[in-house]
Amino acid sequence: EHFSSTVNREWLSAESPLGVIAQYTSFTGRMTAPPDWVHDGAIVALARPLQESLLIVDELEAAGAALSAVWNQTWSGINQTYIGEQVLWNWAQSESDHPQWAAWVSELDATGIKTLCYLNPMLLDVSDRDPQPARNLYAEAAQGRYFVENAESETLVFPLTAFEVSLLDLTNPDGRQWMKSVIQDELINKAGCSGWMVDFAEAFPFEASLYSEEDPEKHHNQY
């Protein structure tokens, strides 16, 4: 489905599928090659209590499985909703939900297994959480006006899954720099994440008002 009366297109041709891929990626850009350790074994998702996941790792290795990393999406905390156990969308390492996180990461690392985490460009206001997280990233982003806004220049709040969130405006250079610092400080330095899944950018709303003043319909796919 195309919401326009015109469309621009370009054609690529080559003598092999690999040749087409080479041409296509020369046009779109190529991702950086992943680090060598991703080839050392399986990446296993274990969204469960940390000590329980270590036992599973031991069982897998005892059975001869090679593991390169363990992925844990609740590193930032657990949000209990009517759906069940969800991720707390406040991208700061949770001391209350995972007090043994640092030791867990170190134990995995001692056996050559990396820790992978989760991240998306939306934030949940955690001001009503008990206990309070060390950082409320929603409040920080709101103060800096780093969120996508509505037509009235107010932070756009919209429901997603079982709660309401706001979306980072990635056309705002100060907001981008702030988010980079969050990733560096929280995911890399504090949580020890060697990589992360990035998610949910498709939720960018068409009613958005952007720092760059771009048309949100045209910016949606770029976002």
Tab-separated table of N, CA, C and O in Angstrom, residues 108-207:
chain	number	residue	atom	x	y	z
A	108	LEU	N	29.543	-15.246	33.603
A	108	LEU	CA	29.451	-15.624	32.193
A	108	LEU	C	30.745	-15.284	31.455
A	108	LEU	O	31.273	-16.082	30.678
A	109	ASP	N	31.256	-14.093	31.718
A	109	ASP	CA	32.460	-13.636	31.024
A	109	ASP	C	33.658	-14.526	31.335
A	109	ASP	O	34.521	-14.750	30.476
A	110	ALA	N	33.707	-15.052	32.563
A	110	ALA	CA	34.816	-15.917	32.959
A	110	ALA	C	34.861	-17.201	32.133
A	110	ALA	O	35.920	-17.827	32.010
A	111	THR	N	33.719	-17.586	31.582
A	111	THR	CA	33.672	-18.788	30.734
A	111	THR	C	33.642	-18.432	29.244
A	111	THR	O	33.350	-19.284	28.405
A	112	GLY	N	33.920	-17.168	28.934
A	112	GLY	CA	33.987	-16.738	27.542
A	112	GLY	C	32.642	-16.455	26.911
A	112	GLY	O	32.533	-16.407	25.680
A	113	ILE	N	31.611	-16.241	27.733
A	113	ILE	CA	30.255	-15.982	27.220
A	113	ILE	C	29.912	-14.505	27.432
A	113	ILE	O	30.016	-13.986	28.547
A	114	LYS	N	29.495	-13.844	26.369
A	114	LYS	CA	29.127	-12.438	26.434
A	114	LYS	C	27.686	-12.279	26.915
A	114	LYS	O	26.882	-13.205	26.842
A	115	THR	N	27.366	-11.072	27.376
A	115	THR	CA	26.002	-10.728	27.774
A	115	THR	C	25.410	-9.755	26.762
A	115	THR	O	26.023	-8.732	26.443
A	116	LEU	N	24.228	-10.089	26.250
A	116	LEU	CA	23.507	-9.214	25.333
A	116	LEU	C	22.235	-8.715	25.992
A	116	LEU	O	21.617	-9.422	26.791
A	117	CYS	N	21.831	-7.502	25.647
A	117	CYS	CA	20.693	-6.864	26.314
A	117	CYS	C	19.645	-6.407	25.293
A	117	CYS	O	19.628	-6.872	24.162
A	118	TYR	N	18.785	-5.488	25.702
A	118	TYR	CA	17.649	-5.052	24.885
A	118	TYR	C	17.492	-3.542	25.028
A	118	TYR	O	17.749	-2.965	26.095
A	119	LEU	N	17.000	-2.899	23.960
A	119	LEU	CA	16.846	-1.454	23.951
A	119	LEU	C	15.839	-1.069	22.886
A	119	LEU	O	15.765	-1.705	21.831
A	120	ASN	N	15.019	-0.048	23.159
A	120	ASN	CA	14.210	0.541	22.105
A	120	ASN	C	14.130	2.053	22.309
A	120	ASN	O	14.553	2.550	23.366
A	121	PRO	N	13.622	2.819	21.342
A	121	PRO	CA	13.683	4.283	21.430
A	121	PRO	C	12.535	4.913	22.210
A	121	PRO	O	12.300	6.111	22.093
A	122	MET	N	11.835	4.109	23.010
A	122	MET	CA	10.734	4.625	23.807
A	122	MET	C	11.054	4.532	25.290
A	122	MET	O	11.822	3.670	25.714
A	123	LEU	N	10.444	5.413	26.056
A	123	LEU	CA	10.687	5.460	27.500
A	123	LEU	C	9.370	5.501	28.255
A	123	LEU	O	8.406	6.143	27.831
A	124	LEU	N	9.375	4.814	29.393
A	124	LEU	CA	8.242	4.780	30.306
A	124	LEU	C	8.543	5.670	31.501
A	124	LEU	O	9.653	5.627	32.052
A	125	ASP	N	7.576	6.477	31.923
A	125	ASP	CA	7.749	7.295	33.121
A	125	ASP	C	7.714	6.377	34.346
A	125	ASP	O	6.706	5.726	34.612
A	126	VAL	N	8.815	6.298	35.063
A	126	VAL	CA	8.910	5.380	36.214
A	126	VAL	C	8.835	6.122	37.544
A	126	VAL	O	9.280	5.611	38.572
A	127	SER	N	8.234	7.320	37.536
A	127	SER	CA	8.170	8.118	38.764
A	127	SER	C	7.310	7.478	39.841
A	127	SER	O	7.439	7.815	41.022
A	128	ASP	N	6.419	6.530	39.450
A	128	ASP	CA	5.565	5.875	40.443
A	128	ASP	C	6.108	4.519	40.878
A	128	ASP	O	5.445	3.788	41.618
A	129	ARG	N	7.312	4.156	40.453
A	129	ARG	CA	7.885	2.859	40.817
A	129	ARG	C	8.351	2.851	42.269
A	129	ARG	O	8.811	3.859	42.803
A	130	ASP	N	8.215	1.713	42.910
A	130	ASP	CA	8.701	1.537	44.277
A	130	ASP	C	9.425	0.190	44.353
A	130	ASP	O	8.789	-0.855	44.160
A	131	PRO	N	10.740	0.198	44.562
A	131	PRO	CA	11.602	1.370	44.800
A	131	PRO	C	11.889	2.128	43.512
A	131	PRO	O	11.759	1.588	42.422
A	132	GLN	N	12.288	3.376	43.690
A	132	GLN	CA	12.602	4.218	42.551
A	132	GLN	C	13.913	3.777	41.894
A	132	GLN	O	14.906	3.537	42.582
A	133	PRO	N	13.936	3.656	40.561
A	133	PRO	CA	15.210	3.401	39.875
A	133	PRO	C	16.188	4.541	40.113
A	133	PRO	O	15.797	5.671	40.440
A	134	ALA	N	17.461	4.240	39.955
A	134	ALA	CA	18.497	5.260	40.162
A	134	ALA	C	18.325	6.430	39.198
A	134	ALA	O	18.651	7.573	39.533
A	135	ARG	N	17.815	6.140	37.985
A	135	ARG	CA	17.564	7.190	36.999
A	135	ARG	C	16.173	7.016	36.418
A	135	ARG	O	15.757	5.893	36.135
A	136	ASN	N	15.472	8.128	36.247
A	136	ASN	CA	14.214	8.140	35.510
A	136	ASN	C	14.512	8.800	34.164
A	136	ASN	O	14.513	10.016	34.030
A	137	LEU	N	14.805	7.969	33.164
A	137	LEU	CA	15.217	8.504	31.876
A	137	LEU	C	14.102	9.277	31.187
A	137	LEU	O	14.364	10.203	30.411
A	138	TYR	N	12.860	8.909	31.480
A	138	TYR	CA	11.725	9.654	30.912
A	138	TYR	C	11.793	11.110	31.374
A	138	TYR	O	11.633	12.030	30.567
A	139	ALA	N	12.020	11.313	32.670
A	139	ALA	CA	12.081	12.673	33.214
A	139	ALA	C	13.249	13.434	32.610
A	139	ALA	O	13.133	14.631	32.294
A	140	GLU	N	14.381	12.769	32.433
A	140	GLU	CA	15.545	13.429	31.839
A	140	GLU	C	15.252	13.852	30.400
A	140	GLU	O	15.574	14.971	29.989
A	141	ALA	N	14.634	12.957	29.629
A	141	ALA	CA	14.336	13.269	28.231
A	141	ALA	C	13.272	14.352	28.122
A	141	ALA	O	13.346	15.219	27.239
A	142	ALA	N	12.283	14.325	29.010
A	142	ALA	CA	11.237	15.349	28.996
A	142	ALA	C	11.826	16.720	29.314
A	142	ALA	O	11.474	17.728	28.679
A	143	GLN	N	12.738	16.769	30.272
A	143	GLN	CA	13.360	18.038	30.630
A	143	GLN	C	14.173	18.602	29.465
A	143	GLN	O	14.189	19.810	29.221
A	144	GLY	N	14.825	17.723	28.720
A	144	GLY	CA	15.617	18.180	27.580
A	144	GLY	C	14.812	18.388	26.316
A	144	GLY	O	15.359	18.831	25.306
A	145	ARG	N	13.520	18.040	26.352
A	145	ARG	CA	12.635	18.092	25.178
A	145	ARG	C	13.192	17.226	24.041
A	145	ARG	O	13.301	17.668	22.897
A	146	TYR	N	13.536	15.989	24.406
A	146	TYR	CA	14.092	15.042	23.449
A	146	TYR	C	13.040	14.122	22.859
A	146	TYR	O	13.371	13.258	22.051
A	147	PHE	N	11.769	14.291	23.244
A	147	PHE	CA	10.717	13.418	22.748
A	147	PHE	C	10.052	13.985	21.493
A	147	PHE	O	10.021	15.207	21.285
A	148	VAL	N	9.503	13.086	20.688
A	148	VAL	CA	8.592	13.480	19.620
A	148	VAL	C	7.407	14.208	20.257
A	148	VAL	O	6.909	13.800	21.308
A	149	GLU	N	6.960	15.300	19.630
A	149	GLU	CA	5.885	16.104	20.199
A	149	GLU	C	4.633	16.045	19.334
A	149	GLU	O	4.648	15.524	18.212
A	150	ASN	N	3.528	16.581	19.881
A	150	ASN	CA	2.284	16.670	19.108
A	150	ASN	C	2.183	18.061	18.485
A	150	ASN	O	3.117	18.875	18.575
A	151	ALA	N	1.062	18.334	17.857
A	151	ALA	CA	0.890	19.609	17.150
A	151	ALA	C	0.916	20.809	18.090
A	151	ALA	O	1.161	21.941	17.666
A	152	GLU	N	0.664	20.569	19.383
A	152	GLU	CA	0.662	21.655	20.371
A	152	GLU	C	2.017	21.807	21.052
A	152	GLU	O	2.141	22.455	22.091
A	153	SER	N	3.055	21.169	20.498
A	153	SER	CA	4.424	21.224	21.037
A	153	SER	C	4.511	20.633	22.439
A	153	SER	O	5.294	21.080	23.280
A	154	GLU	N	3.692	19.617	22.683
A	154	GLU	CA	3.740	18.874	23.938
A	154	GLU	C	4.261	17.464	23.655
A	154	GLU	O	4.097	16.940	22.552
A	155	THR	N	4.880	16.865	24.674
A	155	THR	CA	5.375	15.496	24.515
A	155	THR	C	4.238	14.579	24.089
A	155	THR	O	3.179	14.541	24.726
A	156	LEU	N	4.443	13.854	23.010
A	156	LEU	CA	3.435	12.927	22.510
A	156	LEU	C	3.491	11.645	23.342
A	156	LEU	O	4.530	10.994	23.427
A	157	VAL	N	2.374	11.319	23.963
A	157	VAL	CA	2.263	10.109	24.777
A	157	VAL	C	1.262	9.192	24.096
A	157	VAL	O	0.168	9.626	23.724
A	158	PHE	N	1.635	7.938	23.905
A	158	PHE	CA	0.715	7.025	23.237
A	158	PHE	C	0.814	5.631	23.848
A	158	PHE	O	1.854	5.247	24.387
A	159	PRO	N	-0.293	4.877	23.792
A	159	PRO	CA	-0.290	3.529	24.373
A	159	PRO	C	0.448	2.549	23.484
A	159	PRO	O	0.330	2.587	22.261
A	160	LEU	N	1.221	1.673	24.126
A	160	LEU	CA	1.887	0.602	23.398
A	160	LEU	C	1.969	-0.600	24.331
A	160	LEU	O	2.440	-0.475	25.448
A	161	THR	N	1.510	-1.714	23.863
A	161	THR	CA	1.316	-2.917	24.688
A	161	THR	C	0.433	-2.550	25.874
A	161	THR	O	-0.683	-2.088	25.674
A	162	ALA	N	0.927	-2.675	27.099
A	162	ALA	CA	0.059	-2.492	28.270
A	162	ALA	C	0.314	-1.193	29.015
A	162	ALA	O	-0.158	-1.024	30.143
A	163	PHE	N	1.025	-0.250	28.405
A	163	PHE	CA	1.333	0.992	29.115
A	163	PHE	C	1.534	2.119	28.114
A	163	PHE	O	1.549	1.900	26.909
A	164	GLU	N	1.694	3.339	28.627
A	164	GLU	CA	1.892	4.506	27.783
A	164	GLU	C	3.356	4.925	27.807
A	164	GLU	O	4.013	4.883	28.857
A	165	VAL	N	3.845	5.354	26.650
A	165	VAL	CA	5.252	5.714	26.515
A	165	VAL	C	5.380	6.962	25.648
A	165	VAL	O	4.420	7.413	25.034
A	166	SER	N	6.594	7.491	25.607
A	166	SER	CA	6.939	8.552	24.667
A	166	SER	C	8.159	8.118	23.884
A	166	SER	O	8.949	7.283	24.339
A	167	LEU	N	8.315	8.699	22.702
A	167	LEU	CA	9.299	8.233	21.722
A	167	LEU	C	10.376	9.293	21.521
A	167	LEU	O	10.071	10.476	21.343
A	168	LEU	N	11.621	8.866	21.533
A	168	LEU	CA	12.724	9.795	21.330
A	168	LEU	C	12.687	10.377	19.913
A	168	LEU	O	12.449	9.663	18.940
A	169	ASP	N	12.942	11.673	19.818
A	169	ASP	CA	13.021	12.357	18.525
A	169	ASP	C	14.468	12.283	18.055
A	169	ASP	O	15.327	13.058	18.501
A	170	LEU	N	14.741	11.364	17.156
A	170	LEU	CA	16.111	11.160	16.702
A	170	LEU	C	16.564	12.198	15.685
A	170	LEU	O	17.714	12.159	15.230
A	171	THR	N	15.683	13.149	15.331
A	171	THR	CA	16.125	14.266	14.494
A	171	THR	C	16.710	15.385	15.349
A	171	THR	O	17.246	16.359	14.807
A	172	ASN	N	16.616	15.257	16.660
A	172	ASN	CA	17.158	16.252	17.588
A	172	ASN	C	18.602	15.864	17.921
A	172	ASN	O	18.826	14.855	18.585
A	173	PRO	N	19.602	16.630	17.480
A	173	PRO	CA	20.998	16.231	17.717
A	173	PRO	C	21.347	16.129	19.196
A	173	PRO	O	22.128	15.264	19.592
A	174	ASP	N	20.781	17.012	20.030
A	174	ASP	CA	21.051	16.929	21.469
A	174	ASP	C	20.440	15.661	22.055
A	174	ASP	O	21.035	15.028	22.929
A	175	GLY	N	19.261	15.290	21.567
A	175	GLY	CA	18.625	14.063	22.028
A	175	GLY	C	19.408	12.827	21.619
A	175	GLY	O	19.536	11.866	22.396
A	176	ARG	N	19.939	12.845	20.407
A	176	ARG	CA	20.769	11.721	19.960
A	176	ARG	C	22.013	11.590	20.830
A	176	ARG	O	22.393	10.489	21.223
A	177	GLN	N	22.644	12.708	21.124
A	177	GLN	CA	23.859	12.671	21.944
A	177	GLN	C	23.539	12.180	23.349
A	177	GLN	O	24.302	11.411	23.941
A	178	TRP	N	22.399	12.622	23.888
A	178	TRP	CA	21.980	12.161	25.215
A	178	TRP	C	21.763	10.656	25.215
A	178	TRP	O	22.219	9.954	26.118
A	179	MET	N	21.092	10.129	24.180
A	179	MET	CA	20.837	8.695	24.123
A	179	MET	C	22.132	7.914	23.963
A	179	MET	O	22.288	6.831	24.535
A	180	LYS	N	23.074	8.444	23.209
A	180	LYS	CA	24.384	7.798	23.103
A	180	LYS	C	25.040	7.699	24.478
A	180	LYS	O	25.659	6.674	24.812
A	181	SER	N	24.936	8.766	25.269
A	181	SER	CA	25.545	8.744	26.600
A	181	SER	C	24.843	7.745	27.509
A	181	SER	O	25.489	7.094	28.345
A	182	VAL	N	23.509	7.588	27.353
A	182	VAL	CA	22.775	6.585	28.121
A	182	VAL	C	23.282	5.186	27.769
A	182	VAL	O	23.535	4.346	28.655
A	183	ILE	N	23.432	4.915	26.477
A	183	ILE	CA	23.926	3.611	26.040
A	183	ILE	C	25.324	3.355	26.595
A	183	ILE	O	25.620	2.270	27.116
A	184	GLN	N	26.192	4.358	26.511
A	184	GLN	CA	27.561	4.194	26.994
A	184	GLN	C	27.588	3.969	28.507
A	184	GLN	O	28.263	3.055	29.008
A	185	ASP	N	26.854	4.803	29.247
A	185	ASP	CA	26.902	4.741	30.710
A	185	ASP	C	26.163	3.535	31.265
A	185	ASP	O	26.677	2.846	32.160
A	186	GLU	N	24.957	3.286	30.758
A	186	GLU	CA	24.099	2.280	31.373
A	186	GLU	C	24.302	0.878	30.787
A	186	GLU	O	24.492	-0.090	31.523
A	187	LEU	N	24.236	0.756	29.459
A	187	LEU	CA	24.345	-0.572	28.860
A	187	LEU	C	25.780	-1.097	28.877
A	187	LEU	O	26.014	-2.255	29.236
A	188	ILE	N	26.726	-0.238	28.499
A	188	ILE	CA	28.100	-0.706	28.345
A	188	ILE	C	28.854	-0.667	29.668
A	188	ILE	O	29.357	-1.692	30.148
A	189	ASN	N	28.946	0.518	30.291
A	189	ASN	CA	29.774	0.655	31.482
A	189	ASN	C	29.178	-0.030	32.710
A	189	ASN	O	29.877	-0.748	33.430
A	190	LYS	N	27.885	0.186	32.983
A	190	LYS	CA	27.283	-0.358	34.202
A	190	LYS	C	26.798	-1.787	34.025
A	190	LYS	O	27.068	-2.655	34.868
A	191	ALA	N	26.049	-2.055	32.962
A	191	ALA	CA	25.454	-3.378	32.791
A	191	ALA	C	26.403	-4.371	32.125
A	191	ALA	O	26.162	-5.576	32.173
A	192	GLY	N	27.458	-3.893	31.502
A	192	GLY	CA	28.409	-4.799	30.868
A	192	GLY	C	27.863	-5.499	29.637
A	192	GLY	O	28.294	-6.602	29.305
A	193	CYS	N	26.931	-4.866	28.936
A	193	CYS	CA	26.347	-5.463	27.727
A	193	CYS	C	27.358	-5.379	26.580
A	193	CYS	O	27.897	-4.309	26.302
A	194	SER	N	27.590	-6.504	25.917
A	194	SER	CA	28.491	-6.541	24.772
A	194	SER	C	27.753	-6.254	23.463
A	194	SER	O	28.377	-6.142	22.402
A	195	GLY	N	26.447	-6.128	23.540
A	195	GLY	CA	25.615	-5.835	22.383
A	195	GLY	C	24.172	-5.828	22.839
A	195	GLY	O	23.869	-6.138	23.988
A	196	TRP	N	23.276	-5.463	21.933
A	196	TRP	CA	21.873	-5.398	22.331
A	196	TRP	C	20.974	-5.480	21.102
A	196	TRP	O	21.359	-5.128	19.999
A	197	MET	N	19.769	-5.968	21.346
A	197	MET	CA	18.715	-5.937	20.338
A	197	MET	C	18.063	-4.558	20.380
A	197	MET	O	17.719	-4.062	21.450
A	198	VAL	N	17.905	-3.923	19.205
A	198	VAL	CA	17.157	-2.671	19.128
A	198	VAL	C	15.805	-2.964	18.476
A	198	VAL	O	15.722	-3.718	17.521
A	199	ASP	N	14.752	-2.350	19.000
A	199	ASP	CA	13.403	-2.805	18.697
A	199	ASP	C	12.439	-1.635	18.557
A	199	ASP	O	12.728	-0.514	18.982
A	200	PHE	N	11.293	-1.906	17.951
A	200	PHE	CA	10.085	-1.082	18.025
A	200	PHE	C	10.138	0.273	17.317
A	200	PHE	O	9.280	1.121	17.536
A	201	ALA	N	11.136	0.516	16.457
A	201	ALA	CA	11.161	1.800	15.760
A	201	ALA	C	9.973	1.954	14.815
A	201	ALA	O	9.620	3.070	14.419
A	202	GLU	N	9.341	0.820	14.472
A	202	GLU	CA	8.174	0.895	13.576
A	202	GLU	C	6.985	1.578	14.229
A	202	GLU	O	5.999	1.901	13.562
A	203	ALA	N	7.045	1.823	15.531
A	203	ALA	CA	5.931	2.467	16.238
A	203	ALA	C	5.921	3.986	16.067
A	203	ALA	O	5.059	4.661	16.626
A	204	PHE	N	6.853	4.515	15.301
A	204	PHE	CA	6.889	5.963	15.055
A	204	PHE	C	5.529	6.439	14.535
A	204	PHE	O	5.052	5.974	13.509
A	205	PRO	N	4.882	7.397	15.233
A	205	PRO	CA	3.507	7.789	14.874
A	205	PRO	C	3.447	8.836	13.765
A	205	PRO	O	4.301	9.721	13.676
A	206	PHE	N	2.424	8.719	12.930
A	206	PHE	CA	2.277	9.641	11.813
A	206	PHE	C	1.837	11.037	12.266
A	206	PHE	O	1.955	11.994	11.500
A	207	GLU	N	1.323	11.163	13.483
A	207	GLU	CA	0.911	12.481	13.974
A	207	GLU	C	2.052	13.221	14.670
A	207	GLU	O	1.861	14.259	15.293
